[in-house]
PDB file of N, CA and C in Angstrom:
ATOM      1  N   MET A   1    -115.512 142.895 175.866  1.00  0.00           N
ATOM      2  CA  MET A   1    -115.608 142.433 177.228  1.00  0.00           C
ATOM      3  C   MET A   1    -115.348 140.934 177.320  1.00  0.00           C
ATOM      4  N   GLU A   2    -115.511 140.223 176.224  1.00  0.00           N
ATOM      5  CA  GLU A   2    -115.251 138.796 176.253  1.00  0.00           C
ATOM      6  C   GLU A   2    -113.802 138.504 176.598  1.00  0.00           C
ATOM      7  N   THR A   3    -112.890 139.397 176.206  1.00  0.00           N
ATOM      8  CA  THR A   3    -111.477 139.224 176.514  1.00  0.00           C
ATOM      9  C   THR A   3    -111.269 139.110 178.018  1.00  0.00           C
ATOM     10  N   TYR A   4    -112.040 139.891 178.774  1.00  0.00           N
ATOM     11  CA  TYR A   4    -111.874 139.937 180.221  1.00  0.00           C
ATOM     12  C   TYR A   4    -112.904 139.104 180.969  1.00  0.00           C
ATOM     13  N   ARG A   5    -113.723 138.335 180.267  1.00  0.00           N
ATOM     14  CA  ARG A   5    -114.791 137.554 180.910  1.00  0.00           C
ATOM     15  C   ARG A   5    -115.535 138.436 181.901  1.00  0.00           C
ATOM     16  N   ALA A   6    -116.051 139.535 181.386  1.00  0.00           N
ATOM     17  CA  ALA A   6    -116.707 140.525 182.226  1.00  0.00           C
ATOM     18  C   ALA A   6    -117.959 141.047 181.538  1.00  0.00           C
ATOM     19  N   GLU A   7    -118.747 141.746 182.323  1.00  0.00           N
ATOM     20  CA  GLU A   7    -119.936 142.403 181.796  1.00  0.00           C
ATOM     21  C   GLU A   7    -119.952 143.834 182.303  1.00  0.00           C
ATOM     22  N   SER A   8    -120.674 144.671 181.614  1.00  0.00           N
ATOM     23  CA  SER A   8    -120.752 146.071 182.035  1.00  0.00           C
ATOM     24  C   SER A   8    -122.206 146.455 182.257  1.00  0.00           C
ATOM     25  N   ASP A   9    -122.388 147.467 183.079  1.00  0.00           N
ATOM     26  CA  ASP A   9    -123.718 148.015 183.268  1.00  0.00           C
ATOM     27  C   ASP A   9    -123.609 149.464 183.721  1.00  0.00           C
ATOM     28  N   HIS A  10    -124.742 150.122 183.754  1.00  0.00           N
ATOM     29  CA  HIS A  10    -124.838 151.531 184.145  1.00  0.00           C
ATOM     30  C   HIS A  10    -125.765 151.591 185.362  1.00  0.00           C
ATOM     31  N   PRO A  11    -125.211 151.436 186.574  1.00  0.00           N
ATOM     32  CA  PRO A  11    -126.060 151.242 187.760  1.00  0.00           C
ATOM     33  C   PRO A  11    -126.724 152.495 188.330  1.00  0.00           C
ATOM     34  N   TRP A  12    -126.331 153.675 187.892  1.00  0.00           N
ATOM     35  CA  TRP A  12    -126.884 154.884 188.506  1.00  0.00           C
ATOM     36  C   TRP A  12    -127.687 155.702 187.516  1.00  0.00           C
ATOM     37  N   MET A  13    -128.936 155.948 187.844  1.00  0.00           N
ATOM     38  CA  MET A  13    -129.775 156.810 186.998  1.00  0.00           C
ATOM     39  C   MET A  13    -129.234 158.235 186.990  1.00  0.00           C
ATOM     40  N   LYS A  14    -128.682 158.663 188.117  1.00  0.00           N
ATOM     41  CA  LYS A  14    -128.152 160.024 188.231  1.00  0.00           C
ATOM     42  C   LYS A  14    -126.934 160.239 187.331  1.00  0.00           C
ATOM     43  N   TYR A  15    -126.187 159.159 187.076  1.00  0.00           N
ATOM     44  CA  TYR A  15    -124.980 159.218 186.248  1.00  0.00           C
ATOM     45  C   TYR A  15    -125.083 158.180 185.125  1.00  0.00           C
ATOM     46  N   PRO A  16    -125.913 158.414 184.135  1.00  0.00           N
ATOM     47  CA  PRO A  16    -126.140 157.395 183.105  1.00  0.00           C
ATOM     48  C   PRO A  16    -124.926 157.068 182.251  1.00  0.00           C
ATOM     49  N   ASP A  17    -123.928 157.958 182.210  1.00  0.00           N
ATOM     50  CA  ASP A  17    -122.737 157.687 181.409  1.00  0.00           C
ATOM     51  C   ASP A  17    -121.677 156.896 182.170  1.00  0.00           C
ATOM     52  N   TYR A  18    -121.841 156.738 183.483  1.00  0.00           N
ATOM     53  CA  TYR A  18    -120.885 155.959 184.268  1.00  0.00           C
ATOM     54  C   TYR A  18    -121.100 154.485 183.954  1.00  0.00           C
ATOM     55  N   GLU A  19    -120.001 153.772 183.718  1.00  0.00           N
ATOM     56  CA  GLU A  19    -120.096 152.364 183.349  1.00  0.00           C
ATOM     57  C   GLU A  19    -119.242 151.521 184.278  1.00  0.00           C
ATOM     58  N   VAL A  20    -119.871 150.527 184.891  1.00  0.00           N
ATOM     59  CA  VAL A  20    -119.202 149.621 185.819  1.00  0.00           C
ATOM     60  C   VAL A  20    -118.875 148.331 185.079  1.00  0.00           C
ATOM     61  N   PHE A  21    -117.689 147.799 185.314  1.00  0.00           N
ATOM     62  CA  PHE A  21    -117.279 146.520 184.736  1.00  0.00           C
ATOM     63  C   PHE A  21    -117.129 145.509 185.858  1.00  0.00           C
ATOM     64  N   ARG A  22    -117.802 144.362 185.689  1.00  0.00           N
ATOM     65  CA  ARG A  22    -117.835 143.322 186.721  1.00  0.00           C
ATOM     66  C   ARG A  22    -117.348 141.994 186.142  1.00  0.00           C
ATOM     67  N   HIS A  23    -116.755 141.186 187.017  1.00  0.00           N
ATOM     68  CA  HIS A  23    -116.381 139.832 186.629  1.00  0.00           C
ATOM     69  C   HIS A  23    -117.656 139.019 186.431  1.00  0.00           C
ATOM     70  N   ASN A  24    -117.674 138.197 185.395  1.00  0.00           N
ATOM     71  CA  ASN A  24    -118.856 137.381 185.116  1.00  0.00           C
ATOM     72  C   ASN A  24    -119.223 136.480 186.283  1.00  0.00           C
ATOM     73  N   ALA A  25    -118.261 135.809 186.868  1.00  0.00           N
ATOM     74  CA  ALA A  25    -118.557 134.821 187.909  1.00  0.00           C
ATOM     75  C   ALA A  25    -118.887 135.462 189.259  1.00  0.00           C
ATOM     76  N   SER A  26    -118.043 136.359 189.720  1.00  0.00           N
ATOM     77  CA  SER A  26    -118.217 136.914 191.072  1.00  0.00           C
ATOM     78  C   SER A  26    -119.120 138.140 191.115  1.00  0.00           C
ATOM     79  N   LYS A  27    -119.302 138.788 189.973  1.00  0.00           N
ATOM     80  CA  LYS A  27    -120.073 140.039 189.873  1.00  0.00           C
ATOM     81  C   LYS A  27    -119.416 141.205 190.604  1.00  0.00           C
ATOM     82  N   LYS A  28    -118.178 141.034 191.046  1.00  0.00           N
ATOM     83  CA  LYS A  28    -117.457 142.112 191.719  1.00  0.00           C
ATOM     84  C   LYS A  28    -116.905 143.081 190.684  1.00  0.00           C
ATOM     85  N   TRP A  29    -116.909 144.349 191.057  1.00  0.00           N
ATOM     86  CA  TRP A  29    -116.373 145.384 190.181  1.00  0.00           C
ATOM     87  C   TRP A  29    -114.869 145.278 190.082  1.00  0.00           C
ATOM     88  N   PHE A  30    -114.340 145.611 188.894  1.00  0.00           N
ATOM     89  CA  PHE A  30    -112.897 145.787 188.778  1.00  0.00           C
ATOM     90  C   PHE A  30    -112.553 147.095 188.077  1.00  0.00           C
ATOM     91  N   ALA A  31    -113.563 147.767 187.513  1.00  0.00           N
ATOM     92  CA  ALA A  31    -113.307 149.060 186.874  1.00  0.00           C
ATOM     93  C   ALA A  31    -114.601 149.867 186.798  1.00  0.00           C
ATOM     94  N   LEU A  32    -114.422 151.172 186.801  1.00  0.00           N
ATOM     95  CA  LEU A  32    -115.532 152.114 186.686  1.00  0.00           C
ATOM     96  C   LEU A  32    -115.089 153.253 185.779  1.00  0.00           C
ATOM     97  N   VAL A  33    -115.784 153.440 184.652  1.00  0.00           N
ATOM     98  CA  VAL A  33    -115.498 154.555 183.750  1.00  0.00           C
ATOM     99  C   VAL A  33    -116.451 155.674 184.113  1.00  0.00           C
ATOM    100  N   MET A  34    -115.891 156.884 184.289  1.00  0.00           N
ATOM    101  CA  MET A  34    -116.703 158.005 184.758  1.00  0.00           C
ATOM    102  C   MET A  34    -116.082 159.329 184.347  1.00  0.00           C
ATOM    103  N   SER A  35    -116.798 160.385 184.623  1.00  0.00           N
ATOM    104  CA  SER A  35    -116.320 161.736 184.390  1.00  0.00           C
ATOM    105  C   SER A  35    -116.127 162.380 185.761  1.00  0.00           C
ATOM    106  N   VAL A  36    -114.907 162.849 186.036  1.00  0.00           N
ATOM    107  CA  VAL A  36    -114.547 163.357 187.365  1.00  0.00           C
ATOM    108  C   VAL A  36    -114.231 164.845 187.275  1.00  0.00           C
ATOM    109  N   PRO A  37    -114.757 165.659 188.212  1.00  0.00           N
ATOM    110  CA  PRO A  37    -114.332 167.063 188.244  1.00  0.00           C
ATOM    111  C   PRO A  37    -112.814 167.132 188.476  1.00  0.00           C
ATOM    112  N   LYS A  38    -112.118 167.834 187.627  1.00  0.00           N
ATOM    113  CA  LYS A  38    -110.655 167.884 187.711  1.00  0.00           C
ATOM    114  C   LYS A  38    -110.134 168.356 189.067  1.00  0.00           C
ATOM    115  N   PRO A  39    -110.787 169.331 189.728  1.00  0.00           N
ATOM    116  CA  PRO A  39    -110.276 169.737 191.041  1.00  0.00           C
ATOM    117  C   PRO A  39    -110.245 168.593 192.072  1.00  0.00           C
ATOM    118  N   LYS A  40    -111.133 167.592 191.933  1.00  0.00           N
ATOM    119  CA  LYS A  40    -111.121 166.454 192.861  1.00  0.00           C
ATOM    120  C   LYS A  40    -109.875 165.595 192.691  1.00  0.00           C
ATOM    121  N   LEU A  41    -109.210 165.750 191.554  1.00  0.00           N
ATOM    122  CA  LEU A  41    -107.975 165.009 191.295  1.00  0.00           C
ATOM    123  C   LEU A  41    -106.739 165.879 191.538  1.00  0.00           C
ATOM    124  N   GLY A  42    -106.971 167.087 192.020  1.00  0.00           N
ATOM    125  CA  GLY A  42    -105.861 167.992 192.282  1.00  0.00           C
ATOM    126  C   GLY A  42    -105.429 168.793 191.074  1.00  0.00           C
ATOM    127  N   LEU A  43    -106.227 168.778 190.013  1.00  0.00           N
ATOM    128  CA  LEU A  43    -105.903 169.530 188.809  1.00  0.00           C
ATOM    129  C   LEU A  43    -106.503 170.930 188.901  1.00  0.00           C
ATOM    130  N   GLN A  44    -105.883 171.882 188.232  1.00  0.00           N
ATOM    131  CA  GLN A  44    -106.298 173.279 188.327  1.00  0.00           C
ATOM    132  C   GLN A  44    -107.509 173.629 187.458  1.00  0.00           C
ATOM    133  N   GLU A  45    -107.717 172.903 186.378  1.00  0.00           N
ATOM    134  CA  GLU A  45    -108.829 173.208 185.486  1.00  0.00           C
ATOM    135  C   GLU A  45    -110.164 172.954 186.194  1.00  0.00           C
ATOM    136  N   GLU A  46    -111.204 173.651 185.725  1.00  0.00           N
ATOM    137  CA  GLU A  46    -112.514 173.547 186.363  1.00  0.00           C
ATOM    138  C   GLU A  46    -113.461 172.563 185.678  1.00  0.00           C
ATOM    139  N   ASP A  47    -113.094 172.020 184.529  1.00  0.00           N
ATOM    140  CA  ASP A  47    -113.997 171.116 183.832  1.00  0.00           C
ATOM    141  C   ASP A  47    -113.831 169.682 184.339  1.00  0.00           C
ATOM    142  N   THR A  48    -114.345 168.724 183.605  1.00  0.00           N
ATOM    143  CA  THR A  48    -114.272 167.330 184.033  1.00  0.00           C
ATOM    144  C   THR A  48    -113.279 166.546 183.180  1.00  0.00           C
ATOM    145  N   LEU A  49    -112.930 165.383 183.677  1.00  0.00           N
ATOM    146  CA  LEU A  49    -111.965 164.509 183.023  1.00  0.00           C
ATOM    147  C   LEU A  49    -112.574 163.119 182.917  1.00  0.00           C
ATOM    148  N   ASP A  50    -112.600 162.549 181.727  1.00  0.00           N
ATOM    149  CA  ASP A  50    -113.007 161.154 181.589  1.00  0.00           C
ATOM    150  C   ASP A  50    -111.892 160.301 182.156  1.00  0.00           C
ATOM    151  N   ALA A  51    -112.286 159.364 183.021  1.00  0.00           N
ATOM    152  CA  ALA A  51    -111.287 158.559 183.719  1.00  0.00           C
ATOM    153  C   ALA A  51    -111.840 157.169 183.985  1.00  0.00           C
ATOM    154  N   VAL A  52    -110.941 156.277 184.328  1.00  0.00           N
ATOM    155  CA  VAL A  52    -111.326 154.939 184.752  1.00  0.00           C
ATOM    156  C   VAL A  52    -110.703 154.683 186.122  1.00  0.00           C
ATOM    157  N   ASN A  53    -111.520 154.216 187.050  1.00  0.00           N
ATOM    158  CA  ASN A  53    -111.026 153.743 188.338  1.00  0.00           C
ATOM    159  C   ASN A  53    -110.797 152.249 188.194  1.00  0.00           C
ATOM    160  N   VAL A  54    -109.618 151.790 188.570  1.00  0.00           N
ATOM    161  CA  VAL A  54    -109.273 150.379 188.455  1.00  0.00           C
ATOM    162  C   VAL A  54    -108.886 149.860 189.826  1.00  0.00           C
ATOM    163  N   LYS A  55    -109.455 148.724 190.195  1.00  0.00           N
ATOM    164  CA  LYS A  55    -109.089 148.090 191.458  1.00  0.00           C
ATOM    165  C   LYS A  55    -107.757 147.382 191.256  1.00  0.00           C
ATOM    166  N   CYS A  56    -106.813 147.612 192.169  1.00  0.00           N
ATOM    167  CA  CYS A  56    -105.517 146.948 192.040  1.00  0.00           C
ATOM    168  C   CYS A  56    -104.806 146.879 193.384  1.00  0.00           C
ATOM    169  N   ASP A  57    -103.727 146.157 193.404  1.00  0.00           N
ATOM    170  CA  ASP A  57    -102.923 145.954 194.600  1.00  0.00           C
ATOM    171  C   ASP A  57    -102.386 147.282 195.115  1.00  0.00           C
ATOM    172  N   ARG A  58    -102.406 147.478 196.421  1.00  0.00           N
ATOM    173  CA  ARG A  58    -101.947 148.737 197.022  1.00  0.00           C
ATOM    174  C   ARG A  58    -100.488 149.033 196.720  1.00  0.00           C
ATOM    175  N   VAL A  59     -99.665 148.000 196.648  1.00  0.00           N
ATOM    176  CA  VAL A  59     -98.249 148.209 196.335  1.00  0.00           C
ATOM    177  C   VAL A  59     -98.115 148.769 194.924  1.00  0.00           C
ATOM    178  N   LEU A  60     -98.887 148.244 194.013  1.00  0.00           N
ATOM    179  CA  LEU A  60     -98.854 148.709 192.634  1.00  0.00           C
ATOM    180  C   LEU A  60     -99.364 150.148 192.530  1.00  0.00           C
ATOM    181  N   ILE A  61    -100.361 150.485 193.336  1.00  0.00           N
ATOM    182  CA  ILE A  61    -100.870 151.852 193.349  1.00  0.00           C
ATOM    183  C   ILE A  61     -99.749 152.823 193.699  1.00  0.00           C
ATOM    184  N   GLY A  62     -98.943 152.465 194.696  1.00  0.00           N
ATOM    185  CA  GLY A  62     -97.833 153.321 195.098  1.00  0.00           C
ATOM    186  C   GLY A  62     -96.852 153.570 193.978  1.00  0.00           C
ATOM    187  N   ALA A  63     -96.657 152.586 193.131  1.00  0.00           N
ATOM    188  CA  ALA A  63     -95.715 152.733 192.025  1.00  0.00           C
ATOM    189  C   ALA A  63     -96.329 153.487 190.844  1.00  0.00           C
ATOM    190  N   VAL A  64     -97.592 153.248 190.567  1.00  0.00           N
ATOM    191  CA  VAL A  64     -98.214 153.796 189.364  1.00  0.00           C
ATOM    192  C   VAL A  64     -98.730 155.218 189.560  1.00  0.00           C
ATOM    193  N   HIS A  65     -99.147 155.579 190.769  1.00  0.00           N
ATOM    194  CA  HIS A  65     -99.787 156.893 190.923  1.00  0.00           C
ATOM    195  C   HIS A  65     -98.841 158.068 190.678  1.00  0.00           C
ATOM    196  N   THR A  66     -97.550 157.798 190.597  1.00  0.00           N
ATOM    197  CA  THR A  66     -96.607 158.872 190.274  1.00  0.00           C
ATOM    198  C   THR A  66     -96.442 159.063 188.768  1.00  0.00           C
ATOM    199  N   GLU A  67     -96.978 158.134 187.991  1.00  0.00           N
ATOM    200  CA  GLU A  67     -96.917 158.235 186.526  1.00  0.00           C
ATOM    201  C   GLU A  67     -97.872 159.341 186.056  1.00  0.00           C
ATOM    202  N   PRO A  68     -97.551 160.032 184.955  1.00  0.00           N
ATOM    203  CA  PRO A  68     -98.468 161.047 184.431  1.00  0.00           C
ATOM    204  C   PRO A  68     -99.830 160.432 184.104  1.00  0.00           C
ATOM    205  N   GLY A  69    -100.900 161.130 184.481  1.00  0.00           N
ATOM    206  CA  GLY A  69    -102.249 160.682 184.164  1.00  0.00           C
ATOM    207  C   GLY A  69    -102.860 159.729 185.162  1.00  0.00           C
ATOM    208  N   PHE A  70    -102.128 159.420 186.241  1.00  0.00           N
ATOM    209  CA  PHE A  70    -102.650 158.526 187.272  1.00  0.00           C
ATOM    210  C   PHE A  70    -102.795 159.298 188.579  1.00  0.00           C
ATOM    211  N   PHE A  71    -103.875 159.010 189.304  1.00  0.00           N
ATOM    212  CA  PHE A  71    -104.199 159.736 190.522  1.00  0.00           C
ATOM    213  C   PHE A  71    -104.699 158.750 191.578  1.00  0.00           C
ATOM    214  N   PRO A  72    -104.472 159.057 192.863  1.00  0.00           N
ATOM    215  CA  PRO A  72    -105.101 158.221 193.895  1.00  0.00           C
ATOM    216  C   PRO A  72    -106.622 158.308 193.732  1.00  0.00           C
ATOM    217  N   ALA A  73    -107.291 157.190 193.858  1.00  0.00           N
ATOM    218  CA  ALA A  73    -108.755 157.199 193.730  1.00  0.00           C
ATOM    219  C   ALA A  73    -109.364 157.884 194.948  1.00  0.00           C
ATOM    220  N   MET A  74    -110.442 158.573 194.728  1.00  0.00           N
ATOM    221  CA  MET A  74    -111.107 159.287 195.808  1.00  0.00           C
ATOM    222  C   MET A  74    -111.718 158.290 196.790  1.00  0.00           C
ATOM    223  N   ASN A  75    -111.327 158.372 198.047  1.00  0.00           N
ATOM    224  CA  ASN A  75    -111.902 157.579 199.135  1.00  0.00           C
ATOM    225  C   ASN A  75    -111.739 156.072 198.985  1.00  0.00           C
ATOM    226  N   LYS A  76    -110.812 155.622 198.184  1.00  0.00           N
ATOM    227  CA  LYS A  76    -110.611 154.182 197.987  1.00  0.00           C
ATOM    228  C   LYS A  76    -109.125 153.867 198.047  1.00  0.00           C
ATOM    229  N   GLU A  77    -108.745 152.970 198.952  1.00  0.00           N
ATOM    230  CA  GLU A  77    -107.328 152.625 199.094  1.00  0.00           C
ATOM    231  C   GLU A  77    -106.860 151.589 198.082  1.00  0.00           C
ATOM    232  N   SER A  78    -107.763 150.772 197.584  1.00  0.00           N
ATOM    233  CA  SER A  78    -107.381 149.691 196.673  1.00  0.00           C
ATOM    234  C   SER A  78    -107.719 149.993 195.219  1.00  0.00           C
ATOM    235  N   TRP A  79    -107.899 151.273 194.909  1.00  0.00           N
ATOM    236  CA  TRP A  79    -108.243 151.686 193.558  1.00  0.00           C
ATOM    237  C   TRP A  79    -107.329 152.811 193.125  1.00  0.00           C
ATOM    238  N   ILE A  80    -107.155 152.944 191.821  1.00  0.00           N
ATOM    239  CA  ILE A  80    -106.399 154.060 191.260  1.00  0.00           C
ATOM    240  C   ILE A  80    -107.206 154.644 190.102  1.00  0.00           C
ATOM    241  N   THR A  81    -107.110 155.946 189.924  1.00  0.00           N
ATOM    242  CA  THR A  81    -107.815 156.628 188.845  1.00  0.00           C
ATOM    243  C   THR A  81    -106.832 156.921 187.720  1.00  0.00           C
ATOM    244  N   ALA A  82    -107.230 156.582 186.510  1.00  0.00           N
ATOM    245  CA  ALA A  82    -106.393 156.834 185.332  1.00  0.00           C
ATOM    246  C   ALA A  82    -107.158 157.714 184.352  1.00  0.00           C
ATOM    247  N   ALA A  83    -106.518 158.783 183.910  1.00  0.00           N
ATOM    248  CA  ALA A  83    -107.119 159.685 182.933  1.00  0.00           C
ATOM    249  C   ALA A  83    -107.239 158.989 181.586  1.00  0.00           C
ATOM    250  N   LEU A  84    -108.326 159.249 180.905  1.00  0.00           N
ATOM    251  CA  LEU A  84    -108.548 158.662 179.583  1.00  0.00           C
ATOM    252  C   LEU A  84    -108.385 159.689 178.467  1.00  0.00           C
ATOM    253  N   ASP A  85    -107.669 160.765 178.764  1.00  0.00           N
ATOM    254  CA  ASP A  85    -107.486 161.829 177.773  1.00  0.00           C
ATOM    255  C   ASP A  85    -106.090 161.839 177.149  1.00  0.00           C
ATOM    256  N   GLY A  86    -105.324 160.777 177.348  1.00  0.00           N
ATOM    257  CA  GLY A  86    -103.992 160.696 176.772  1.00  0.00           C
ATOM    258  C   GLY A  86    -102.881 161.182 177.688  1.00  0.00           C
ATOM    259  N   ARG A  87    -103.216 161.659 178.881  1.00  0.00           N
ATOM    260  CA  ARG A  87    -102.182 162.115 179.828  1.00  0.00           C
ATOM    261  C   ARG A  87    -101.286 160.974 180.271  1.00  0.00           C
ATOM    262  N   GLY A  88    -101.890 159.816 180.421  1.00  0.00           N
ATOM    263  CA  GLY A  88    -101.153 158.647 180.896  1.00  0.00           C
ATOM    264  C   GLY A  88    -101.018 157.607 179.812  1.00  0.00           C
ATOM    265  N   SER A  89    -100.276 156.610 180.111  1.00  0.00           N
ATOM    266  CA  SER A  89    -100.004 155.536 179.167  1.00  0.00           C
ATOM    267  C   SER A  89    -101.186 154.566 179.071  1.00  0.00           C
ATOM    268  N   ASP A  90    -101.697 154.393 177.850  1.00  0.00           N
ATOM    269  CA  ASP A  90    -102.748 153.401 177.631  1.00  0.00           C
ATOM    270  C   ASP A  90    -102.239 152.007 177.997  1.00  0.00           C
ATOM    271  N   GLU A  91    -100.968 151.761 177.765  1.00  0.00           N
ATOM    272  CA  GLU A  91    -100.387 150.457 178.099  1.00  0.00           C
ATOM    273  C   GLU A  91    -100.442 150.197 179.607  1.00  0.00           C
ATOM    274  N   ASN A  92    -100.191 151.230 180.416  1.00  0.00           N
ATOM    275  CA  ASN A  92    -100.264 151.056 181.872  1.00  0.00           C
ATOM    276  C   ASN A  92    -101.695 150.783 182.319  1.00  0.00           C
ATOM    277  N   ILE A  93    -102.656 151.466 181.716  1.00  0.00           N
ATOM    278  CA  ILE A  93    -104.060 151.220 182.054  1.00  0.00           C
ATOM    279  C   ILE A  93    -104.438 149.789 181.692  1.00  0.00           C
ATOM    280  N   LYS A  94    -104.053 149.373 180.497  1.00  0.00           N
ATOM    281  CA  LYS A  94    -104.352 148.014 180.047  1.00  0.00           C
ATOM    282  C   LYS A  94    -103.685 146.984 180.964  1.00  0.00           C
ATOM    283  N   MET A  95    -102.452 147.255 181.375  1.00  0.00           N
ATOM    284  CA  MET A  95    -101.739 146.345 182.267  1.00  0.00           C
ATOM    285  C   MET A  95    -102.482 146.198 183.597  1.00  0.00           C
ATOM    286  N   LEU A  96    -102.953 147.308 184.159  1.00  0.00           N
ATOM    287  CA  LEU A  96    -103.688 147.255 185.424  1.00  0.00           C
ATOM    288  C   LEU A  96    -104.970 146.437 185.283  1.00  0.00           C
ATOM    289  N   LEU A  97    -105.699 146.675 184.192  1.00  0.00           N
ATOM    290  CA  LEU A  97    -106.929 145.915 183.966  1.00  0.00           C
ATOM    291  C   LEU A  97    -106.643 144.429 183.815  1.00  0.00           C
ATOM    292  N   GLU A  98    -105.637 144.098 183.029  1.00  0.00           N
ATOM    293  CA  GLU A  98    -105.319 142.690 182.795  1.00  0.00           C
ATOM    294  C   GLU A  98    -104.833 142.008 184.062  1.00  0.00           C
ATOM    295  N   MET A  99    -104.054 142.718 184.876  1.00  0.00           N
ATOM    296  CA  MET A  99    -103.584 142.124 186.129  1.00  0.00           C
ATOM    297  C   MET A  99    -104.753 141.815 187.048  1.00  0.00           C
ATOM    298  N   LYS A 100    -105.686 142.741 187.167  1.00  0.00           N
ATOM    299  CA  LYS A 100    -106.831 142.532 188.049  1.00  0.00           C
ATOM    300  C   LYS A 100    -107.691 141.386 187.552  1.00  0.00           C
ATOM    301  N   VAL A 101    -107.948 141.343 186.264  1.00  0.00           N
ATOM    302  CA  VAL A 101    -108.770 140.273 185.707  1.00  0.00           C
ATOM    303  C   VAL A 101    -108.081 138.930 185.880  1.00  0.00           C
ATOM    304  N   ASN A 102    -106.792 138.856 185.597  1.00  0.00           N
ATOM    305  CA  ASN A 102    -106.063 137.592 185.729  1.00  0.00           C
ATOM    306  C   ASN A 102    -106.029 137.093 187.162  1.00  0.00           C
ATOM    307  N   ILE A 103    -105.838 137.989 188.118  1.00  0.00           N
ATOM    308  CA  ILE A 103    -105.820 137.589 189.526  1.00  0.00           C
ATOM    309  C   ILE A 103    -107.179 137.023 189.922  1.00  0.00           C
ATOM    310  N   ASN A 104    -108.251 137.683 189.517  1.00  0.00           N
ATOM    311  CA  ASN A 104    -109.580 137.180 189.862  1.00  0.00           C
ATOM    312  C   ASN A 104    -109.880 135.854 189.189  1.00  0.00           C
ATOM    313  N   GLU A 105    -109.415 135.655 187.955  1.00  0.00           N
ATOM    314  CA  GLU A 105    -109.620 134.374 187.289  1.00  0.00           C
ATOM    315  C   GLU A 105    -108.894 133.260 188.030  1.00  0.00           C
ATOM    316  N   ILE A 106    -107.706 133.528 188.539  1.00  0.00           N
ATOM    317  CA  ILE A 106    -106.965 132.529 189.309  1.00  0.00           C
ATOM    318  C   ILE A 106    -107.743 132.176 190.568  1.00  0.00           C
ATOM    319  N   TRP A 107    -108.236 133.187 191.288  1.00  0.00           N
ATOM    320  CA  TRP A 107    -109.012 132.941 192.507  1.00  0.00           C
ATOM    321  C   TRP A 107    -110.287 132.157 192.205  1.00  0.00           C
ATOM    322  N   GLU A 108    -110.950 132.478 191.109  1.00  0.00           N
ATOM    323  CA  GLU A 108    -112.175 131.757 190.738  1.00  0.00           C
ATOM    324  C   GLU A 108    -111.860 130.281 190.504  1.00  0.00           C
ATOM    325  N   HIS A 109    -110.747 129.970 189.837  1.00  0.00           N
ATOM    326  CA  HIS A 109    -110.376 128.574 189.595  1.00  0.00           C
ATOM    327  C   HIS A 109    -110.045 127.875 190.902  1.00  0.00           C
ATOM    328  N   ILE A 110    -109.362 128.544 191.812  1.00  0.00           N
ATOM    329  CA  ILE A 110    -109.023 127.953 193.114  1.00  0.00           C
ATOM    330  C   ILE A 110    -110.303 127.639 193.881  1.00  0.00           C
ATOM    331  N   ILE A 111    -111.234 128.575 193.912  1.00  0.00           N
ATOM    332  CA  ILE A 111    -112.481 128.381 194.632  1.00  0.00           C
ATOM    333  C   ILE A 111    -113.284 127.239 194.017  1.00  0.00           C
ATOM    334  N   ILE A 112    -113.392 127.219 192.689  1.00  0.00           N
ATOM    335  CA  ILE A 112    -114.137 126.165 192.016  1.00  0.00           C
ATOM    336  C   ILE A 112    -113.502 124.805 192.273  1.00  0.00           C
ATOM    337  N   ASP A 113    -112.168 124.748 192.242  1.00  0.00           N
ATOM    338  CA  ASP A 113    -111.468 123.476 192.466  1.00  0.00           C
ATOM    339  C   ASP A 113    -111.655 122.968 193.887  1.00  0.00           C
ATOM    340  N   CYS A 114    -111.871 123.862 194.835  1.00  0.00           N
ATOM    341  CA  CYS A 114    -112.020 123.470 196.240  1.00  0.00           C
ATOM    342  C   CYS A 114    -113.440 123.030 196.565  1.00  0.00           C
ATOM    343  N   ILE A 115    -114.373 123.329 195.690  1.00  0.00           N
ATOM    344  CA  ILE A 115    -115.773 122.985 195.973  1.00  0.00           C
ATOM    345  C   ILE A 115    -116.066 121.559 195.607  1.00  0.00           C
TER     346      ILE A 115
END
């Protein structure tokens, strides 16, 4: 987590395996690792899928959600769900995480410089 200047926690007692990742400075979420029922993602299987929801630019969501292993996030316009079972590219997931972290770091520096 030091790479991303972030911290993680498990905010829900009902879902102890769900892990939220937050920026150290702003405490805003940028990713959520969870287990999702496959039918909620439009998949035919009845079991669950380990996935990560990543906050990202809406334009990027439009481009990435057509890639294998990526799905529109449930009820969130600025998030995308990525399967963690090898269906999608680990490189694309890493790219989304790094883009979100880098954008927030830039904003944090701008805000700090203006204060």
